Amino acid sequence: MKLIFLGPPGAGKGTQAERIAERYQIAHISTGDMLRSEIRNATLLGAQAKSFIDRGELVPDSVIIGMVENRIQEDDCKNGFLLDGFPRTTAQADALGELTEIDYVVDIEVPSERLVARISGRRMCPDCGAAYHVTTHAADTCDKCGAKLYQRDDDREETVHNRLVVYEKKTAPLIAYYQERGKLLTVDGDQAIDSVTDSIVKGLAK
Ligand code: ADP
Ligand code: ADP
Ligand code: ZN
């Protein structure tokens, strides 16, 4: 199975992607996690991406498309994959369409007034990419691997606003794009985490 998770920053794409990828035994591909790892490893790609990420802008399509093209050819993608945070522009969606056929695009809907609180309280694991929220996770270490959690620089309020504007302008048009292609599955993301997972599983089983 090949899936795309669409939705604004803070919608719960990463949280749900981890669960769904495990359930269907497919690779979880988060372009955000990949870029953060490139930055940590001080690669050329990381250097190219950093200034865009820090400003809450999208990394140029040319950089991202090549990265995803290589990634989906790896062995762990043989059984399928879940793209979390890609595509984010029509050009990326067109490029992906040239590479492979996607089964479903899951659009996780959350009212915009909820997103800032979700993002500003997010704490991330640097090692496994798991996301927690300060209101529901008191410890400052990852439950899965024990690493010390951190707050992403781009999750600070100054940058969050621009990320939401960029989402509306560049990524939200993909909802209609995939609707027209008969791929869209819309899920209410404004429910408890387990309920969102159930809604996705039910939608995929239809
Ligand atoms: P995205 O990958 O779409 O940016 P995340 O999965 O990282 O979103 O979730 C953003 C923040 O919201 C995290 O702190 C996460 O713990 C929290 N979160 C995710 N899903 C829910 C939910 N259904 N209800 C409340 N908080 C959530
Ligand atoms: P979130 O989960 O909050 O939506 P991500 O971790 O997916 O954020 O992405 C963080 C940042 O990485 C984005 O704001 C953007 O700068 C960059 N990025 C990630 N995926 C893409 C993509 N497909 N195209 C362009 N930039 C991307
Ligand atoms: Zn971890």
GROMACS .gro file of C-alpha atoms and ligand atoms in nm:
model
  261
    1MET     CA    1   0.000   0.000   0.000
    2LYS     CA    2   0.118   0.349  -0.087
    3LEU     CA    3  -0.021   0.635   0.119
    4ILE     CA    4   0.018   1.010   0.153
    5PHE     CA    5  -0.068   1.194   0.474
    6LEU     CA    6  -0.178   1.550   0.409
    7GLY     CA    7  -0.268   1.818   0.662
    8PRO     CA    8  -0.143   2.142   0.814
    9PRO     CA    9   0.152   2.157   1.054
   10GLY     CA   10   0.037   2.012   1.387
   11ALA     CA   11  -0.254   1.811   1.241
   12GLY     CA   12  -0.107   1.486   1.374
   13LYS     CA   13   0.047   1.347   1.053
   14GLY     CA   14   0.362   1.218   1.223
   15THR     CA   15   0.174   1.074   1.521
   16GLN     CA   16  -0.070   0.885   1.300
   17ALA     CA   17   0.189   0.791   1.038
   18GLU     CA   18   0.395   0.605   1.294
   19ARG     CA   19   0.093   0.395   1.396
   20ILE     CA   20  -0.042   0.331   1.047
   21ALA     CA   21   0.298   0.242   0.901
   22GLU     CA   22   0.349  -0.011   1.178
   23ARG     CA   23   0.002  -0.159   1.135
   24TYR     CA   24   0.038  -0.209   0.757
   25GLN     CA   25   0.411  -0.290   0.774
   26ILE     CA   26   0.508  -0.017   0.530
   27ALA     CA   27   0.793   0.235   0.548
   28HIS     CA   28   0.723   0.566   0.724
   29ILE     CA   29   0.887   0.842   0.521
   30SER     CA   30   0.884   1.182   0.688
   31THR     CA   31   1.054   1.443   0.473
   32GLY     CA   32   1.077   1.674   0.779
   33ASP     CA   33   1.263   1.403   0.977
   34MET     CA   34   1.489   1.335   0.678
   35LEU     CA   35   1.577   1.705   0.646
   36ARG     CA   36   1.643   1.741   1.020
   37SER     CA   37   1.874   1.441   1.005
   38GLU     CA   38   2.061   1.593   0.708
   39ILE     CA   39   2.105   1.913   0.912
   40ARG     CA   40   2.232   1.722   1.217
   41ASN     CA   41   2.479   1.534   0.998
   42ALA     CA   42   2.596   1.863   0.843
   43THR     CA   43   2.545   1.745   0.484
   44LEU     CA   44   2.527   1.970   0.180
   45LEU     CA   45   2.155   1.896   0.149
   46GLY     CA   46   2.109   1.992   0.515
   47ALA     CA   47   2.290   2.320   0.457
   48GLN     CA   48   2.067   2.395   0.156
   49ALA     CA   49   1.752   2.321   0.354
   50LYS     CA   50   1.824   2.490   0.685
   51SER     CA   51   1.757   2.853   0.601
   52PHE     CA   52   1.420   2.766   0.448
   53ILE     CA   53   1.313   2.554   0.745
   54ASP     CA   54   1.421   2.820   0.995
   55ARG     CA   55   1.203   3.077   0.818
   56GLY     CA   56   0.905   2.843   0.793
   57GLU     CA   57   0.935   2.836   0.414
   58LEU     CA   58   0.931   2.524   0.199
   59VAL     CA   59   1.259   2.375   0.086
   60PRO     CA   60   1.285   2.406  -0.297
   61ASP     CA   61   1.106   2.135  -0.495
   62SER     CA   62   1.426   2.036  -0.678
   63VAL     CA   63   1.594   1.943  -0.348
   64ILE     CA   64   1.297   1.753  -0.202
   65ILE     CA   65   1.190   1.560  -0.510
   66GLY     CA   66   1.534   1.405  -0.562
   67MET     CA   67   1.552   1.310  -0.196
   68VAL     CA   68   1.212   1.132  -0.205
   69GLU     CA   69   1.283   0.968  -0.540
   70ASN     CA   70   1.591   0.800  -0.392
   71ARG     CA   71   1.418   0.710  -0.068
   72ILE     CA   72   1.120   0.524  -0.219
   73GLN     CA   73   1.358   0.300  -0.414
   74GLU     CA   74   1.509   0.160  -0.094
   75ASP     CA   75   1.443  -0.201   0.010
   76ASP     CA   76   1.209  -0.124   0.299
   77CYS     CA   77   0.964   0.036   0.052
   78LYS     CA   78   0.899  -0.288  -0.139
   79ASN     CA   79   0.581  -0.353   0.062
   80GLY     CA   80   0.469   0.009   0.021
   81PHE     CA   81   0.527   0.335   0.206
   82LEU     CA   82   0.358   0.621   0.381
   83LEU     CA   83   0.467   0.971   0.282
   84ASP     CA   84   0.436   1.210   0.578
   85GLY     CA   85   0.484   1.572   0.474
   86PHE     CA   86   0.530   1.508   0.101
   87PRO     CA   87   0.407   1.626  -0.146
   88ARG     CA   88   0.359   1.984  -0.028
   89THR     CA   89   0.328   2.157  -0.367
   90THR     CA   90   0.156   2.076  -0.695
   91ALA     CA   91   0.498   2.039  -0.859
   92GLN     CA   92   0.593   1.776  -0.600
   93ALA     CA   93   0.262   1.593  -0.655
   94ASP     CA   94   0.315   1.593  -1.032
   95ALA     CA   95   0.670   1.460  -0.989
   96LEU     CA   96   0.548   1.185  -0.756
   97GLY     CA   97   0.277   1.091  -1.004
   98GLU     CA   98   0.551   1.030  -1.263
   99LEU     CA   99   0.733   0.797  -1.026
  100THR     CA  100   0.456   0.581  -0.882
  101GLU     CA  101   0.083   0.530  -0.825
  102ILE     CA  102  -0.055   0.622  -0.482
  103ASP     CA  103  -0.350   0.429  -0.334
  104TYR     CA  104  -0.493   0.684  -0.089
  105VAL     CA  105  -0.430   1.036   0.031
  106VAL     CA  106  -0.540   1.079   0.392
  107ASP     CA  107  -0.624   1.441   0.469
  108ILE     CA  108  -0.622   1.502   0.845
  109GLU     CA  109  -0.848   1.797   0.922
  110VAL     CA  110  -0.802   2.006   1.236
  111PRO     CA  111  -0.958   2.351   1.296
  112SER     CA  112  -0.687   2.613   1.248
  113GLU     CA  113  -0.737   2.762   1.596
  114ARG     CA  114  -0.614   2.433   1.750
  115LEU     CA  115  -0.292   2.413   1.555
  116VAL     CA  116  -0.080   2.675   1.731
  117ALA     CA  117  -0.131   2.509   2.072
  118ARG     CA  118  -0.046   2.169   1.926
  119ILE     CA  119   0.270   2.294   1.759
  120SER     CA  120   0.402   2.516   2.037
  121GLY     CA  121   0.362   2.235   2.294
  122ARG     CA  122   0.523   1.971   2.072
  123ARG     CA  123   0.843   1.805   2.192
  124MET     CA  124   1.038   1.579   1.957
  125CYS     CA  125   1.269   1.285   1.996
  126PRO     CA  126   1.593   1.355   1.805
  127ASP     CA  127   1.660   0.982   1.754
  128CYS     CA  128   1.331   0.821   1.647
  129GLY     CA  129   1.125   1.127   1.547
  130ALA     CA  130   0.841   1.052   1.793
  131ALA     CA  131   0.635   1.359   1.888
  132TYR     CA  132   0.492   1.428   2.233
  133HIS     CA  133   0.292   1.713   2.379
  134VAL     CA  134   0.383   1.895   2.701
  135THR     CA  135   0.026   1.870   2.830
  136THR     CA  136   0.012   1.489   2.805
  137HIS     CA  137   0.375   1.384   2.851
  138ALA     CA  138   0.548   1.514   3.164
  139ALA     CA  139   0.884   1.334   3.122
  140ASP     CA  140   1.152   1.500   2.911
  141THR     CA  141   1.270   1.172   2.757
  142CYS     CA  142   1.132   0.954   2.476
  143ASP     CA  143   0.917   0.657   2.588
  144LYS     CA  144   1.044   0.450   2.296
  145CYS     CA  145   1.418   0.507   2.300
  146GLY     CA  146   1.498   0.714   2.610
  147ALA     CA  147   1.656   1.008   2.423
  148LYS     CA  148   1.614   1.359   2.563
  149LEU     CA  149   1.328   1.545   2.393
  150TYR     CA  150   1.375   1.889   2.236
  151GLN     CA  151   1.164   2.168   2.092
  152ARG     CA  152   1.214   2.228   1.720
  153ASP     CA  153   1.336   2.583   1.642
  154ASP     CA  154   1.063   2.615   1.379
  155ASP     CA  155   0.796   2.523   1.637
  156ARG     CA  156   0.843   2.860   1.811
  157GLU     CA  157   0.554   3.096   1.770
  158GLU     CA  158   0.735   3.344   1.540
  159THR     CA  159   0.780   3.077   1.271
  160VAL     CA  160   0.455   2.886   1.323
  161HIS     CA  161   0.243   3.165   1.178
  162ASN     CA  162   0.436   3.167   0.851
  163ARG     CA  163   0.423   2.787   0.825
  164LEU     CA  164   0.043   2.802   0.846
  165VAL     CA  165   0.028   3.073   0.578
  166VAL     CA  166   0.259   2.871   0.353
  167TYR     CA  167   0.043   2.561   0.408
  168GLU     CA  168  -0.273   2.744   0.298
  169LYS     CA  169  -0.108   2.891  -0.007
  170LYS     CA  170   0.106   2.605  -0.136
  171THR     CA  171  -0.015   2.277   0.015
  172ALA     CA  172  -0.391   2.312   0.072
  173PRO     CA  173  -0.455   2.311  -0.307
  174LEU     CA  174  -0.346   1.945  -0.303
  175ILE     CA  175  -0.675   1.855  -0.132
  176ALA     CA  176  -0.867   1.941  -0.450
  177TYR     CA  177  -0.586   1.794  -0.662
  178TYR     CA  178  -0.627   1.449  -0.506
  179GLN     CA  179  -1.004   1.479  -0.475
  180GLU     CA  180  -1.022   1.522  -0.852
  181ARG     CA  181  -0.812   1.210  -0.893
  182GLY     CA  182  -1.044   1.007  -0.665
  183LYS     CA  183  -0.775   0.941  -0.404
  184LEU     CA  184  -0.886   1.155  -0.111
  185LEU     CA  185  -0.990   1.018   0.227
  186THR     CA  186  -1.082   1.294   0.472
  187VAL     CA  187  -1.044   1.224   0.844
  188ASP     CA  188  -1.146   1.434   1.144
  189GLY     CA  189  -0.818   1.499   1.326
  190ASP     CA  190  -0.986   1.686   1.610
  191GLN     CA  191  -1.046   1.373   1.819
  192ALA     CA  192  -0.836   1.172   2.063
  193ILE     CA  193  -0.527   1.019   1.902
  194ASP     CA  194  -0.668   0.661   1.916
  195SER     CA  195  -0.998   0.772   1.759
  196VAL     CA  196  -0.816   0.939   1.471
  197THR     CA  197  -0.623   0.615   1.412
  198ASP     CA  198  -0.951   0.417   1.412
  199SER     CA  199  -1.105   0.659   1.159
  200ILE     CA  200  -0.806   0.618   0.927
  201VAL     CA  201  -0.809   0.238   0.954
  202LYS     CA  202  -1.183   0.227   0.884
  203GLY     CA  203  -1.146   0.462   0.587
  204LEU     CA  204  -0.865   0.253   0.436
  205ALA     CA  205  -1.065  -0.069   0.480
  206LYS     CA  206  -1.357   0.060   0.273
  207ADP     P1  207   0.233   1.697   1.231
  207ADP     O1  208   0.328   1.584   1.195
  207ADP     O2  209   0.109   1.697   1.145
  207ADP     O3  210   0.298   1.831   1.234
  207ADP     P2  211   0.237   1.580   1.501
  207ADP     O4  212   0.197   1.437   1.482
  207ADP     O5  213   0.380   1.608   1.525
  207ADP     O6  214   0.179   1.669   1.379
  207ADP     O7  215   0.148   1.639   1.619
  207ADP     C1  216   0.163   1.776   1.661
  207ADP     C2  217   0.146   1.786   1.813
  207ADP     O8  218   0.009   1.756   1.847
  207ADP     C3  219   0.230   1.687   1.894
  207ADP     O9  220   0.267   1.750   2.013
  207ADP     C4  221   0.136   1.570   1.918
  207ADP    O10  222   0.169   1.503   2.040
  207ADP     C5  223   0.000   1.641   1.931
  207ADP     N1  224  -0.113   1.561   1.878
  207ADP     C6  225  -0.114   1.479   1.770
  207ADP     N2  226  -0.237   1.426   1.750
  207ADP     C7  227  -0.317   1.478   1.846
  207ADP     C8  228  -0.458   1.462   1.879
  207ADP     N3  229  -0.539   1.382   1.807
  207ADP     N4  230  -0.506   1.532   1.985
  207ADP     C9  231  -0.424   1.612   2.057
  207ADP     N5  232  -0.293   1.631   2.032
  207ADP    C10  233  -0.239   1.566   1.927
  208ADP     P1  234   0.519   1.951   1.024
  208ADP     O1  235   0.517   1.805   1.066
  208ADP     O2  236   0.502   2.039   1.142
  208ADP     O3  237   0.421   1.982   0.916
  208ADP     P2  238   0.767   1.881   0.892
  208ADP     O4  239   0.851   1.815   0.993
  208ADP     O5  240   0.692   1.794   0.797
  208ADP     O6  241   0.664   1.979   0.967
  208ADP     O7  242   0.851   1.983   0.805
  208ADP     C1  243   0.934   2.080   0.866
  208ADP     C2  244   0.989   2.173   0.760
  208ADP     O8  245   1.068   2.098   0.666
  208ADP     C3  246   0.884   2.243   0.674
  208ADP     O9  247   0.836   2.364   0.734
  208ADP     C4  248   0.965   2.272   0.546
  208ADP    O10  249   1.052   2.381   0.563
  208ADP     C5  250   1.051   2.146   0.534
  208ADP     N1  251   0.983   2.042   0.454
  208ADP     C6  252   0.941   1.920   0.495
  208ADP     N2  253   0.882   1.852   0.396
  208ADP     C7  254   0.889   1.933   0.286
  208ADP     C8  255   0.844   1.922   0.150
  208ADP     N3  256   0.779   1.812   0.106
  208ADP     N4  257   0.866   2.028   0.068
  208ADP     C9  258   0.930   2.136   0.108
  208ADP     N5  259   0.974   2.155   0.234
  208ADP    C10  260   0.954   2.054   0.323
  209ZN      ZN  261   1.268   0.826   2.057
   0.00000   0.00000   0.00000
